Amino acid sequence: MNDNLPDAPRHPHSSSAGTDLWESVDALSAWLDAGEPVAGREALLLRMLKLSEEVGEVAQAVIGATGQNPRKGVSHSWEDVESELCDVVITALVALRTLTPRAREVFAGHLARVAERSGGIRPASGLLRGQGTEL
């Protein structure tokens, strides 16, 4: 067995008590808007490009966690990969919120369609109402 592989999945439904996902996404989006050096279409496009940067950081962390770069060896942990994946999710949700103020509803509707075509899986009811911290 490869010692560089992550352990079995942990608790997938753990979350910070009292933190609403979409309130946090709205707050992050507003914070970024307030500090944005550019505006309009250019700001929107740059926020979308940020997603590619974050995905690249996931790849870098996986390469580092598996020791695939002979010059660096094992330079990351699987916890680093988890963190980078979270950054991708957050960045994607903020990008979606930047694109539409209806991000909560757009995401819930899309998740429901993906779940349905994946064998009738039903997303958590809080997600369909746009509530809760589950993804």
Short mmCIF file of C-alpha atoms in Angstrom, two decimals:
data_model
loop_
_atom_site.label_atom_id
_atom_site.label_comp_id
_atom_site.label_asym_id
_atom_site.label_seq_id
_atom_site.Cartn_x
_atom_site.Cartn_y
_atom_site.Cartn_z
CA MET A 1 0.00 0.00 0.00
CA ASN A 2 1.26 3.53 -0.82
CA ASP A 3 2.01 5.50 2.35
CA ASN A 4 1.46 8.75 0.48
CA LEU A 5 -2.26 8.17 -0.03
CA PRO A 6 -4.77 9.86 2.27
CA ASP A 7 -6.61 7.97 4.98
CA ALA A 8 -10.24 7.03 4.54
CA PRO A 9 -12.63 9.99 4.32
CA ARG A 10 -13.41 11.73 7.55
CA HIS A 11 -16.75 13.19 8.60
CA PRO A 12 -18.11 14.78 5.40
CA HIS A 13 -20.91 16.70 7.10
CA SER A 14 -18.93 18.49 9.78
CA SER A 15 -19.20 22.26 9.64
CA SER A 16 -18.69 25.36 11.71
CA ALA A 17 -21.66 25.79 14.03
CA GLY A 18 -23.68 28.92 13.31
CA THR A 19 -21.99 29.76 10.01
CA ASP A 20 -24.26 30.00 6.99
CA LEU A 21 -22.44 29.14 3.77
CA TRP A 22 -24.19 31.69 1.60
CA GLU A 23 -23.92 34.51 4.14
CA SER A 24 -20.17 33.88 4.14
CA VAL A 25 -20.05 33.80 0.32
CA ASP A 26 -22.00 37.08 0.16
CA ALA A 27 -19.66 38.67 2.72
CA LEU A 28 -16.53 37.49 0.89
CA SER A 29 -17.88 38.75 -2.41
CA ALA A 30 -18.68 42.17 -0.90
CA TRP A 31 -15.24 42.34 0.74
CA LEU A 32 -13.54 41.55 -2.57
CA ASP A 33 -15.72 44.08 -4.41
CA ALA A 34 -14.74 46.81 -1.94
CA GLY A 35 -11.02 46.21 -2.49
CA GLU A 36 -11.14 45.49 -6.22
CA PRO A 37 -8.59 47.61 -8.14
CA VAL A 38 -10.63 47.21 -11.34
CA ALA A 39 -14.38 47.16 -11.92
CA GLY A 40 -17.04 45.93 -14.29
CA ARG A 41 -16.44 43.22 -16.83
CA GLU A 42 -12.69 43.11 -16.18
CA ALA A 43 -13.26 42.46 -12.47
CA LEU A 44 -15.72 39.68 -13.31
CA LEU A 45 -13.27 38.01 -15.70
CA LEU A 46 -10.40 38.26 -13.23
CA ARG A 47 -12.53 36.66 -10.52
CA MET A 48 -13.25 33.77 -12.89
CA LEU A 49 -9.52 33.41 -13.66
CA LYS A 50 -8.80 33.18 -9.95
CA LEU A 51 -10.48 29.79 -10.05
CA SER A 52 -7.81 28.46 -12.42
CA GLU A 53 -5.11 29.65 -10.06
CA GLU A 54 -6.73 27.79 -7.16
CA VAL A 55 -7.09 24.57 -9.19
CA GLY A 56 -3.38 24.80 -10.00
CA GLU A 57 -2.65 24.98 -6.29
CA VAL A 58 -4.60 21.73 -5.79
CA ALA A 59 -2.43 20.07 -8.44
CA GLN A 60 0.72 21.40 -6.79
CA ALA A 61 -0.40 20.07 -3.40
CA VAL A 62 -1.24 16.61 -4.82
CA ILE A 63 2.14 16.44 -6.54
CA GLY A 64 3.77 17.46 -3.28
CA ALA A 65 1.73 15.02 -1.17
CA THR A 66 2.69 12.12 -3.41
CA GLY A 67 6.33 13.15 -3.76
CA GLN A 68 6.14 13.22 -7.56
CA ASN A 69 8.68 16.01 -7.94
CA PRO A 70 12.09 14.34 -7.38
CA ARG A 71 13.71 17.69 -6.64
CA LYS A 72 11.26 18.50 -3.81
CA GLY A 73 10.14 15.07 -2.60
CA VAL A 74 7.13 15.06 -0.27
CA SER A 75 6.52 18.76 0.21
CA HIS A 76 2.79 18.80 1.06
CA SER A 77 0.35 16.81 3.15
CA TRP A 78 -3.11 15.54 2.30
CA GLU A 79 -4.39 18.19 4.69
CA ASP A 80 -2.80 20.73 2.33
CA VAL A 81 -4.77 19.15 -0.52
CA GLU A 82 -7.97 19.40 1.53
CA SER A 83 -7.29 23.07 2.20
CA GLU A 84 -6.62 23.79 -1.45
CA LEU A 85 -9.80 21.99 -2.49
CA CYS A 86 -11.73 24.13 -0.03
CA ASP A 87 -10.16 27.21 -1.62
CA VAL A 88 -11.39 26.01 -5.02
CA VAL A 89 -14.94 25.56 -3.72
CA ILE A 90 -14.96 28.95 -1.99
CA THR A 91 -13.51 30.68 -5.04
CA ALA A 92 -16.07 29.02 -7.32
CA LEU A 93 -18.97 30.03 -5.08
CA VAL A 94 -17.70 33.61 -4.85
CA ALA A 95 -17.27 33.68 -8.64
CA LEU A 96 -20.83 32.42 -9.06
CA ARG A 97 -22.05 35.08 -6.62
CA THR A 98 -20.16 37.70 -8.62
CA LEU A 99 -21.91 36.53 -11.77
CA THR A 100 -25.40 36.51 -10.27
CA PRO A 101 -27.06 37.70 -7.08
CA ARG A 102 -29.14 34.49 -7.35
CA ALA A 103 -26.09 32.29 -6.75
CA ARG A 104 -27.80 30.37 -3.94
CA GLU A 105 -30.77 29.41 -6.11
CA VAL A 106 -28.65 28.76 -9.22
CA PHE A 107 -26.35 26.43 -7.29
CA ALA A 108 -29.20 24.58 -5.54
CA GLY A 109 -31.01 24.06 -8.83
CA HIS A 110 -27.89 22.83 -10.60
CA LEU A 111 -27.00 20.50 -7.73
CA ALA A 112 -30.51 19.03 -7.83
CA ARG A 113 -30.19 18.39 -11.60
CA VAL A 114 -26.76 16.77 -11.23
CA ALA A 115 -27.98 14.63 -8.34
CA GLU A 116 -31.03 13.52 -10.32
CA ARG A 117 -28.99 12.44 -13.33
CA SER A 118 -26.60 10.64 -10.97
CA GLY A 119 -29.15 8.07 -9.95
CA GLY A 120 -31.75 10.12 -8.17
CA ILE A 121 -29.58 11.24 -5.27
CA ARG A 122 -31.39 13.88 -3.26
CA PRO A 123 -29.35 16.83 -1.98
CA ALA A 124 -29.78 17.90 1.63
CA SER A 125 -33.11 19.70 1.95
CA GLY A 126 -31.41 22.80 3.38
CA LEU A 127 -29.45 23.20 0.15
CA LEU A 128 -32.56 23.19 -1.97
CA ARG A 129 -33.96 25.97 0.18
CA GLY A 130 -30.59 27.72 0.07
CA GLN A 131 -29.94 27.22 3.76
CA GLY A 132 -27.39 25.37 5.80
CA THR A 133 -23.67 24.87 5.56
CA GLU A 134 -23.62 21.64 3.59
CA LEU A 135 -22.26 21.61 0.10
#
